[in-house]
Amino acid sequence: MKRVLVLLLALAFGHALERGRDYEKDKVCQELSTLGKDDFRSLSLILYSRKFPSSTFEQVSQLVKEVVSLTEECCAEGADPNCYDTRTSELSIKSCESDAPFPVHPGTSECCTKEGLERKLCMAALSHQPQEFPAYVEPTNDEICEAFRKDPKGFADQFLFEYSSNYGQAPLPLLVGYTKSYLSMVGSCCTSAKPTVCFLKERLQMKQLSLLTTMSNRVCSQYAAYGKEKSRMSHLIKLAQKVPTANLEDVLPLAEDLTEILSRCCKSTSEDCMARELPEHTLKICGNLSKKNSKFEECCYETTPMGIFMCSYFMPTAEPLQLPAIKLPTSKDLCGQSATQAMDQLAERLRTKMPNASPEELADMVAKHSDFASKCCSINSPPRYCSSQIDAEMRDILQS
C-alpha cells in the first residue's frame, strides 16, 4: 500500500509542481517527507524523463535540481508561507529566458506570453510526444559495472533518464518497479565475487517484469497515439489477419477487451493492473482462437501468460482465404443505430480483400469511409444519393 500511496502522490506532484497552490504544496511536501530526498529526486527524474523524452540528460537533470531545491527550501519547518508560490513563479520566469537550461518545447514561447498562475498552468501542461521506437540499448555487464563503480549515483541517474524517456508510456508503477529492481541488481552484482553468475540469476528473476514493462510500453504507446476507437479497430484487424478462419464474433470481443484493459491500465497508479489484466486476456485469446488456428494453439502452450501474449501479439499475418467479392455496408447500415457494427464488419471484409495491407492502413480506410458516411448522413441527403456517394467513395479507396 505504501508504494501505491507514493505513486498516487507522484502523479499529483507531476501536475502540481508549477501551480503554486497551498493544497498542491502540501502534496509535494508530504511526498518529500514520505520518500526522503534521494527517492524524491529519483522519482522526479523518472517523471520528467517521461514528460520530456526528446530532451537531453543535462536539461532534465537541471530541471530536477531546481525542483528538488525549491521543494526542500519551501517544505522546511518555518519556511515562509509564500515560499512555494514565489519559487515556482521564479522557475516559470527562468524557463522563459532564451538561455534557460531546461527542456526545450515549442509551446514554451506561447506560455511565456501569459502571466502568473496562467503561465504556470501552461508550463505544467507542456510535454513532448513519446518516442515512437525505443532506442535504449543496454550496455554489457562489464560496461555497466565499470560505470557503476566509477560513479554509482551518476550511473543510476543516467539509467533512470534513458530508460524512462524510452519506455515512458509504460504505466508508472511498472516503470518505477522495474527501474528500482534493475538498479538493485546492478548494486548487488557489481559488488559480487561472481558478477556474471549474479547477473544471469537476477535477470532470470526479473524477466517477467521486464517483458511486462516493455510490452506495456508498446501497447500503451499505440493506444496513446491512436485513441480508443482507432486502437480497438487496429487490434480487431490484426487479429482477423492472423486468424482468417475466425468469425467476427471470435475476434471482436478480444479487440474490445484489450482496448478496455489499455484504457484502464495505461494511466493507472495500481501496481498490479497490467499484471492482473493481461493474464486474464490471454485466457480469452486461447478460449476463442486456439481451436481456430494451429499457431494460436501453439502459443497457448507457452508456460507464462506473458509468453502467450507475446507469441500471439507478434504472430505474423496468415495466408489469405479465397473469398467472394467484398460487400460494402449500405447507407441504411451506416446511418442507423448499428453504424459501429457496420464499421466492424467493413474492417473484416477489407481485411480479407486486402491481406497485405497493414492494420494501420486498413483502420485509416475504415475511418475515412466512416467519416464520409457520417457527414452524408448528418446532412440528410436523399438515401439513394447518399448510398451511391458512399459506395463511390469506397470504390475509390479500394482502387487507390
Tab-separated table of C-alpha atoms in Angstrom:
chain	number	residue	atom	x	y	z
A	1	MET	CA	0.000	0.000	0.000
A	2	LYS	CA	2.840	2.356	0.754
A	3	ARG	CA	4.147	2.174	-2.817
A	4	VAL	CA	0.665	2.782	-4.220
A	5	LEU	CA	0.345	5.850	-1.986
A	6	VAL	CA	3.717	7.103	-3.126
A	7	LEU	CA	2.747	6.684	-6.758
A	8	LEU	CA	-0.527	8.494	-6.260
A	9	LEU	CA	1.416	11.341	-4.724
A	10	ALA	CA	3.846	11.151	-7.611
A	11	LEU	CA	1.098	11.808	-10.131
A	12	ALA	CA	-0.162	14.733	-8.093
A	13	PHE	CA	3.424	16.004	-7.969
A	14	GLY	CA	3.760	15.747	-11.727
A	15	HIS	CA	0.781	18.031	-12.252
A	16	ALA	CA	1.349	20.354	-9.290
A	17	LEU	CA	4.972	21.456	-9.387
A	18	GLU	CA	4.459	24.831	-11.016
A	19	ARG	CA	0.934	25.644	-9.841
A	20	GLY	CA	1.681	27.313	-6.521
A	21	ARG	CA	-1.446	26.443	-4.541
A	22	ASP	CA	-1.349	25.501	-0.857
A	23	TYR	CA	-3.002	22.114	-1.288
A	24	GLU	CA	-0.559	21.241	-4.047
A	25	LYS	CA	2.362	22.341	-1.898
A	26	ASP	CA	1.089	20.064	0.871
A	27	LYS	CA	1.041	17.080	-1.503
A	28	VAL	CA	4.600	17.707	-2.655
A	29	CYS	CA	5.852	18.260	0.899
A	30	GLN	CA	4.121	15.100	2.066
A	31	GLU	CA	5.818	13.162	-0.715
A	32	LEU	CA	9.230	14.596	0.163
A	33	SER	CA	8.674	13.586	3.783
A	34	THR	CA	7.457	10.089	2.840
A	35	LEU	CA	10.192	9.308	0.324
A	36	GLY	CA	13.176	11.197	1.616
A	37	LYS	CA	15.310	13.456	-0.561
A	38	ASP	CA	17.082	10.743	-2.594
A	39	ASP	CA	13.968	8.772	-3.606
A	40	PHE	CA	12.058	12.015	-4.173
A	41	ARG	CA	14.785	13.115	-6.551
A	42	SER	CA	14.813	9.747	-8.356
A	43	LEU	CA	11.058	9.806	-8.823
A	44	SER	CA	11.269	13.390	-10.110
A	45	LEU	CA	13.872	12.248	-12.630
A	46	ILE	CA	11.603	9.435	-13.852
A	47	LEU	CA	8.602	11.746	-14.178
A	48	TYR	CA	10.428	14.488	-16.079
A	49	SER	CA	12.230	11.998	-18.322
A	50	ARG	CA	8.807	10.585	-19.305
A	51	LYS	CA	7.409	14.073	-19.764
A	52	PHE	CA	10.283	15.357	-21.929
A	53	PRO	CA	11.743	12.312	-23.747
A	54	SER	CA	13.264	14.456	-26.513
A	55	SER	CA	15.353	16.473	-24.052
A	56	THR	CA	18.952	15.867	-23.069
A	57	PHE	CA	20.017	14.304	-19.798
A	58	GLU	CA	21.547	17.633	-18.758
A	59	GLN	CA	18.313	19.577	-19.388
A	60	VAL	CA	16.160	17.164	-17.406
A	61	SER	CA	18.746	16.958	-14.602
A	62	GLN	CA	18.829	20.740	-14.297
A	63	LEU	CA	15.049	20.925	-14.033
A	64	VAL	CA	15.022	18.178	-11.398
A	65	LYS	CA	17.744	20.012	-9.457
A	66	GLU	CA	15.654	23.204	-9.400
A	67	VAL	CA	12.506	21.353	-8.369
A	68	VAL	CA	14.185	19.425	-5.548
A	69	SER	CA	15.886	22.588	-4.297
A	70	LEU	CA	12.690	24.642	-4.151
A	71	THR	CA	10.787	21.758	-2.565
A	72	GLU	CA	13.403	21.300	0.172
A	73	GLU	CA	13.500	25.018	0.907
A	74	CYS	CA	9.756	25.589	0.922
A	75	CYS	CA	8.844	22.430	2.842
A	76	ALA	CA	11.354	23.118	5.631
A	77	GLU	CA	10.000	23.892	9.073
A	78	GLY	CA	9.489	27.615	9.496
A	79	ALA	CA	9.608	28.352	5.758
A	80	ASP	CA	7.877	31.486	4.511
A	81	PRO	CA	4.220	30.625	3.681
A	82	ASN	CA	4.683	32.295	0.283
A	83	CYS	CA	7.914	30.414	-0.477
A	84	TYR	CA	6.392	27.781	-2.746
A	85	ASP	CA	4.389	30.243	-4.812
A	86	THR	CA	7.353	32.614	-5.080
A	87	ARG	CA	9.874	29.945	-6.062
A	88	THR	CA	7.600	28.302	-8.640
A	89	SER	CA	6.944	31.748	-10.141
A	90	GLU	CA	10.703	32.300	-10.354
A	91	LEU	CA	11.079	28.907	-12.026
A	92	SER	CA	8.459	29.730	-14.660
A	93	ILE	CA	10.159	33.081	-15.340
A	94	LYS	CA	13.550	31.397	-15.656
A	95	SER	CA	12.039	28.889	-18.092
A	96	CYS	CA	11.172	31.783	-20.406
A	97	GLU	CA	14.742	33.035	-20.672
A	98	SER	CA	16.396	32.389	-24.034
A	99	ASP	CA	19.308	30.556	-22.403
A	100	ALA	CA	17.202	28.545	-19.940
A	101	PRO	CA	18.930	25.216	-19.190
A	102	PHE	CA	15.647	23.295	-19.088
A	103	PRO	CA	13.890	21.029	-21.643
A	104	VAL	CA	13.025	22.887	-24.850
A	105	HIS	CA	9.423	22.814	-26.053
A	106	PRO	CA	7.822	24.673	-28.995
A	107	GLY	CA	4.912	25.654	-26.755
A	108	THR	CA	7.119	27.469	-24.235
A	109	SER	CA	7.028	30.791	-26.099
A	110	GLU	CA	3.223	30.838	-26.027
A	111	CYS	CA	3.204	30.060	-22.296
A	112	CYS	CA	5.623	32.927	-21.747
A	113	THR	CA	3.068	35.422	-23.097
A	114	LYS	CA	0.854	34.604	-20.115
A	115	GLU	CA	1.197	35.824	-16.538
A	116	GLY	CA	1.088	34.386	-13.027
A	117	LEU	CA	-0.834	31.198	-12.390
A	118	GLU	CA	-1.964	31.011	-16.022
A	119	ARG	CA	1.669	30.810	-17.136
A	120	LYS	CA	2.463	28.124	-14.541
A	121	LEU	CA	-0.501	26.031	-15.620
A	122	CYS	CA	0.533	26.398	-19.255
A	123	MET	CA	4.102	25.352	-18.427
A	124	ALA	CA	2.886	22.378	-16.397
A	125	ALA	CA	0.821	21.126	-19.348
A	126	LEU	CA	3.802	21.001	-21.735
A	127	SER	CA	5.174	17.596	-22.702
A	128	HIS	CA	6.935	16.011	-25.670
A	129	GLN	CA	5.495	13.337	-27.924
A	130	PRO	CA	6.616	9.881	-26.742
A	131	GLN	CA	9.417	8.230	-28.680
A	132	GLU	CA	7.945	6.121	-31.466
A	133	PHE	CA	10.591	3.413	-31.202
A	134	PRO	CA	12.628	2.890	-28.012
A	135	ALA	CA	16.313	3.385	-28.803
A	136	TYR	CA	17.718	2.295	-25.450
A	137	VAL	CA	20.458	-0.330	-25.772
A	138	GLU	CA	21.565	-1.978	-22.548
A	139	PRO	CA	25.357	-1.937	-22.059
A	140	THR	CA	27.293	-5.137	-21.428
A	141	ASN	CA	27.755	-6.380	-17.872
A	142	ASP	CA	31.365	-5.155	-17.866
A	143	GLU	CA	30.351	-1.708	-19.131
A	144	ILE	CA	27.581	-1.497	-16.541
A	145	CYS	CA	29.895	-2.350	-13.664
A	146	GLU	CA	32.674	-0.073	-14.886
A	147	ALA	CA	30.284	2.898	-14.988
A	148	PHE	CA	28.686	1.925	-11.672
A	149	ARG	CA	31.999	1.607	-9.813
A	150	LYS	CA	33.217	4.901	-11.231
A	151	ASP	CA	30.104	6.850	-10.175
A	152	PRO	CA	27.174	4.883	-8.659
A	153	LYS	CA	24.885	7.916	-8.405
A	154	GLY	CA	25.751	9.149	-11.893
A	155	PHE	CA	25.118	5.695	-13.346
A	156	ALA	CA	21.720	5.469	-11.622
A	157	ASP	CA	20.670	8.920	-12.847
A	158	GLN	CA	21.720	8.206	-16.421
A	159	PHE	CA	19.886	4.872	-16.420
A	160	LEU	CA	16.691	6.374	-14.975
A	161	PHE	CA	16.741	9.080	-17.643
A	162	GLU	CA	17.466	6.786	-20.592
A	163	TYR	CA	15.054	4.030	-19.631
A	164	SER	CA	12.215	6.362	-18.595
A	165	SER	CA	12.498	8.531	-21.711
A	166	ASN	CA	12.459	5.422	-23.934
A	167	TYR	CA	9.737	3.470	-22.133
A	168	GLY	CA	7.743	6.366	-20.732
A	169	GLN	CA	4.370	5.081	-21.959
A	170	ALA	CA	4.595	2.060	-19.658
A	171	PRO	CA	2.340	2.505	-16.606
A	172	LEU	CA	4.197	4.483	-13.941
A	173	PRO	CA	4.075	1.725	-11.281
A	174	LEU	CA	5.693	-0.714	-13.718
A	175	LEU	CA	8.350	1.806	-14.715
A	176	VAL	CA	9.212	2.618	-11.107
A	177	GLY	CA	9.174	-1.058	-10.114
A	178	TYR	CA	11.407	-2.180	-12.972
A	179	THR	CA	13.989	0.601	-12.665
A	180	LYS	CA	14.200	0.060	-8.912
A	181	SER	CA	14.734	-3.692	-9.402
A	182	TYR	CA	17.312	-3.082	-12.138
A	183	LEU	CA	19.397	-0.704	-10.033
A	184	SER	CA	19.207	-3.118	-7.116
A	185	MET	CA	20.518	-5.862	-9.425
A	186	VAL	CA	23.399	-3.666	-10.569
A	187	GLY	CA	24.317	-2.750	-6.999
A	188	SER	CA	24.343	-6.405	-5.946
A	189	CYS	CA	26.065	-7.912	-8.982
A	190	CYS	CA	28.757	-5.289	-9.498
A	191	THR	CA	29.933	-5.871	-5.916
A	192	SER	CA	29.609	-9.651	-6.186
A	193	ALA	CA	32.570	-12.029	-6.395
A	194	LYS	CA	30.911	-13.624	-9.443
A	195	PRO	CA	29.160	-10.815	-11.343
A	196	THR	CA	28.352	-12.865	-14.457
A	197	VAL	CA	26.555	-15.567	-12.473
A	198	CYS	CA	24.809	-12.905	-10.406
A	199	PHE	CA	23.539	-11.017	-13.478
A	200	LEU	CA	22.294	-14.242	-15.046
A	201	LYS	CA	20.369	-15.203	-11.918
A	202	GLU	CA	18.932	-11.722	-11.321
A	203	ARG	CA	17.879	-11.205	-14.944
A	204	LEU	CA	16.092	-14.540	-14.894
A	205	GLN	CA	14.152	-13.436	-11.825
A	206	MET	CA	13.325	-10.078	-13.439
A	207	LYS	CA	12.404	-11.496	-16.852
A	208	GLN	CA	8.622	-11.351	-16.449
A	209	LEU	CA	8.703	-7.815	-15.022
A	210	SER	CA	10.982	-6.719	-17.860
A	211	LEU	CA	8.700	-8.231	-20.524
A	212	LEU	CA	5.594	-6.765	-18.909
A	213	THR	CA	7.174	-3.296	-18.801
A	214	THR	CA	8.399	-3.283	-22.417
A	215	MET	CA	5.199	-4.807	-23.831
A	216	SER	CA	3.052	-2.405	-21.808
A	217	ASN	CA	5.056	0.479	-23.236
A	218	ARG	CA	4.446	-0.842	-26.760
A	219	VAL	CA	0.682	-1.288	-26.481
A	220	CYS	CA	0.174	1.858	-24.397
A	221	SER	CA	2.167	3.908	-26.929
A	222	GLN	CA	-0.164	2.708	-29.661
A	223	TYR	CA	-3.192	3.470	-27.506
A	224	ALA	CA	-1.915	6.986	-26.776
A	225	ALA	CA	-1.215	7.636	-30.470
A	226	TYR	CA	-4.448	6.185	-31.900
A	227	GLY	CA	-7.036	6.887	-29.252
A	228	LYS	CA	-9.545	4.357	-28.005
A	229	GLU	CA	-11.671	3.723	-31.111
A	230	LYS	CA	-8.870	3.564	-33.667
A	231	SER	CA	-6.862	1.383	-31.291
A	232	ARG	CA	-9.813	-1.006	-30.995
A	233	MET	CA	-10.116	-1.162	-34.777
A	234	SER	CA	-6.388	-1.803	-35.178
A	235	HIS	CA	-6.473	-4.713	-32.702
A	236	LEU	CA	-9.527	-6.134	-34.475
A	237	ILE	CA	-7.827	-6.024	-37.883
A	238	LYS	CA	-4.584	-7.542	-36.579
A	239	LEU	CA	-6.412	-10.482	-35.012
A	240	ALA	CA	-8.522	-11.037	-38.116
A	241	GLN	CA	-5.406	-11.036	-40.316
A	242	LYS	CA	-3.728	-13.620	-38.102
A	243	VAL	CA	-6.751	-15.938	-37.979
A	244	PRO	CA	-8.681	-15.505	-41.256
A	245	THR	CA	-10.782	-18.590	-40.455
A	246	ALA	CA	-12.197	-16.944	-37.328
A	247	ASN	CA	-15.574	-15.241	-37.330
A	248	LEU	CA	-16.039	-11.615	-36.372
A	249	GLU	CA	-17.713	-12.862	-33.178
A	250	ASP	CA	-14.455	-14.616	-32.235
A	251	VAL	CA	-12.097	-11.668	-32.643
A	252	LEU	CA	-14.253	-8.624	-31.856
A	253	PRO	CA	-14.614	-9.366	-28.104
A	254	LEU	CA	-10.841	-9.836	-27.855
A	255	ALA	CA	-10.110	-6.499	-29.542
A	256	GLU	CA	-12.616	-4.766	-27.293
A	257	ASP	CA	-11.251	-6.483	-24.185
A	258	LEU	CA	-7.645	-5.444	-24.884
A	259	THR	CA	-8.719	-1.878	-25.628
A	260	GLU	CA	-10.617	-1.681	-22.333
A	261	ILE	CA	-7.577	-3.035	-20.480
A	262	LEU	CA	-5.402	-0.315	-22.004
A	263	SER	CA	-7.945	2.371	-21.140
A	264	ARG	CA	-7.862	1.222	-17.503
A	265	CYS	CA	-4.197	0.336	-17.027
A	266	CYS	CA	-2.012	2.630	-19.144
A	267	LYS	CA	-2.529	5.586	-16.797
A	268	SER	CA	-3.358	3.572	-13.690
A	269	THR	CA	-1.455	4.023	-10.426
A	270	SER	CA	-2.309	0.493	-9.324
A	271	GLU	CA	0.795	-1.674	-9.054
A	272	ASP	CA	-0.836	-4.785	-10.483
A	273	CYS	CA	-3.285	-3.505	-13.113
A	274	MET	CA	-1.406	-4.839	-16.158
A	275	ALA	CA	-0.052	-7.851	-14.266
A	276	ARG	CA	-3.612	-8.812	-13.328
A	277	GLU	CA	-5.479	-7.916	-16.515
A	278	LEU	CA	-3.197	-9.260	-19.268
A	279	PRO	CA	-3.174	-12.880	-17.972
A	280	GLU	CA	-6.988	-12.814	-17.939
A	281	HIS	CA	-6.912	-11.528	-21.516
A	282	THR	CA	-4.630	-14.381	-22.632
A	283	LEU	CA	-7.145	-16.899	-21.267
A	284	LYS	CA	-9.767	-15.331	-23.530
A	285	ILE	CA	-7.380	-15.444	-26.507
A	286	CYS	CA	-6.829	-19.160	-26.017
A	287	GLY	CA	-10.529	-19.804	-25.421
A	288	ASN	CA	-11.592	-18.020	-28.615
A	289	LEU	CA	-8.788	-18.764	-31.076
A	290	SER	CA	-6.727	-21.818	-30.099
A	291	LYS	CA	-9.086	-24.155	-31.982
A	292	LYS	CA	-9.321	-21.812	-34.971
A	293	ASN	CA	-5.613	-21.674	-35.773
A	294	SER	CA	-2.726	-24.079	-35.097
A	295	LYS	CA	-0.265	-21.238	-34.448
A	296	PHE	CA	-2.515	-19.778	-31.770
A	297	GLU	CA	-2.815	-23.244	-30.292
A	298	GLU	CA	0.986	-23.404	-30.106
A	299	CYS	CA	1.048	-20.003	-28.406
A	300	CYS	CA	-1.326	-21.272	-25.754
A	301	TYR	CA	1.228	-23.930	-24.762
A	302	GLU	CA	3.606	-21.198	-23.581
A	303	THR	CA	4.336	-21.558	-19.874
A	304	THR	CA	3.531	-17.984	-18.774
A	305	PRO	CA	0.742	-15.506	-19.581
A	306	MET	CA	3.325	-13.024	-20.911
A	307	GLY	CA	4.702	-15.768	-23.145
A	308	ILE	CA	1.225	-16.380	-24.574
A	309	PHE	CA	0.585	-12.668	-25.045
A	310	MET	CA	3.901	-12.022	-26.809
A	311	CYS	CA	3.542	-15.106	-29.005
A	312	SER	CA	0.078	-14.032	-30.162
A	313	TYR	CA	0.996	-10.337	-30.440
A	314	PHE	CA	3.988	-10.933	-32.729
A	315	MET	CA	2.368	-13.710	-34.749
A	316	PRO	CA	2.664	-12.930	-38.482
A	317	THR	CA	-0.296	-12.476	-40.795
A	318	ALA	CA	-1.743	-15.737	-42.120
A	319	GLU	CA	-2.207	-16.603	-45.787
A	320	PRO	CA	-5.458	-15.036	-47.054
A	321	LEU	CA	-8.515	-17.118	-47.823
A	322	GLN	CA	-10.174	-17.158	-51.250
A	323	LEU	CA	-13.407	-15.304	-50.587
A	324	PRO	CA	-16.135	-13.699	-52.729
A	325	ALA	CA	-16.058	-10.029	-53.662
A	326	ILE	CA	-16.309	-7.545	-50.847
A	327	LYS	CA	-19.788	-6.354	-49.912
A	328	LEU	CA	-19.929	-2.761	-48.729
A	329	PRO	CA	-22.253	-1.551	-45.939
A	330	THR	CA	-25.325	0.270	-47.195
A	331	SER	CA	-26.352	3.776	-46.227
A	332	LYS	CA	-29.080	2.190	-44.090
A	333	ASP	CA	-26.374	0.342	-42.152
A	334	LEU	CA	-24.178	3.396	-41.780
A	335	CYS	CA	-26.872	5.921	-40.928
A	336	GLY	CA	-28.717	3.681	-38.480
A	337	GLN	CA	-28.184	2.647	-34.887
A	338	SER	CA	-25.771	-0.146	-35.864
A	339	ALA	CA	-23.136	2.069	-37.518
A	340	THR	CA	-20.337	0.804	-35.254
A	341	GLN	CA	-21.239	-2.794	-36.054
A	342	ALA	CA	-21.252	-1.945	-39.757
A	343	MET	CA	-17.757	-0.484	-39.458
A	344	ASP	CA	-16.528	-3.624	-37.693
A	345	GLN	CA	-17.962	-5.754	-40.491
A	346	LEU	CA	-16.357	-3.481	-43.081
A	347	ALA	CA	-12.983	-3.868	-41.357
A	348	GLU	CA	-13.394	-7.637	-41.513
A	349	ARG	CA	-14.275	-7.545	-45.219
A	350	LEU	CA	-11.433	-5.195	-46.083
A	351	ARG	CA	-9.023	-7.423	-44.219
A	352	THR	CA	-9.985	-10.424	-46.357
A	353	LYS	CA	-9.909	-8.365	-49.560
A	354	MET	CA	-6.559	-6.698	-48.848
A	355	PRO	CA	-4.484	-9.181	-46.827
A	356	ASN	CA	-1.205	-7.378	-47.459
A	357	ALA	CA	-2.386	-4.028	-46.101
A	358	SER	CA	-1.148	-3.113	-42.628
A	359	PRO	CA	-3.655	-2.818	-39.751
A	360	GLU	CA	-2.980	0.922	-39.675
A	361	GLU	CA	-3.782	1.301	-43.403
A	362	LEU	CA	-6.995	-0.695	-43.051
A	363	ALA	CA	-8.013	1.269	-39.967
A	364	ASP	CA	-7.459	4.511	-41.904
A	365	MET	CA	-9.679	3.224	-44.739
A	366	VAL	CA	-12.445	2.339	-42.317
A	367	ALA	CA	-12.118	5.701	-40.581
A	368	LYS	CA	-12.248	7.560	-43.914
A	369	HIS	CA	-15.322	5.639	-45.010
A	370	SER	CA	-16.956	6.207	-41.628
A	371	ASP	CA	-16.206	9.954	-41.705
A	372	PHE	CA	-17.627	10.337	-45.213
A	373	ALA	CA	-20.710	8.306	-44.318
A	374	SER	CA	-21.398	10.238	-41.120
A	375	LYS	CA	-21.195	13.544	-42.996
A	376	CYS	CA	-23.534	12.259	-45.685
A	377	CYS	CA	-25.971	11.029	-43.042
A	378	SER	CA	-25.785	14.229	-40.994
A	379	ILE	CA	-26.861	16.480	-43.875
A	380	ASN	CA	-29.895	14.261	-44.516
A	381	SER	CA	-29.036	13.579	-48.139
A	382	PRO	CA	-31.619	11.536	-50.049
A	383	PRO	CA	-30.938	7.861	-49.182
A	384	ARG	CA	-30.340	6.784	-52.773
A	385	TYR	CA	-27.907	9.634	-53.396
A	386	CYS	CA	-26.165	9.068	-50.071
A	387	SER	CA	-25.760	5.366	-50.746
A	388	SER	CA	-24.320	5.932	-54.229
A	389	GLN	CA	-21.891	8.538	-52.939
A	390	ILE	CA	-20.720	6.297	-50.084
A	391	ASP	CA	-20.209	3.370	-52.458
A	392	ALA	CA	-18.347	5.545	-54.972
A	393	GLU	CA	-16.096	6.880	-52.230
A	394	MET	CA	-15.307	3.373	-51.022
A	395	ARG	CA	-14.580	2.098	-54.518
A	396	ASP	CA	-12.120	4.960	-54.943
A	397	ILE	CA	-10.395	3.890	-51.720
A	398	LEU	CA	-10.189	0.251	-52.818
A	399	GLN	CA	-8.797	1.161	-56.233
A	400	SER	CA	-6.252	3.708	-54.988
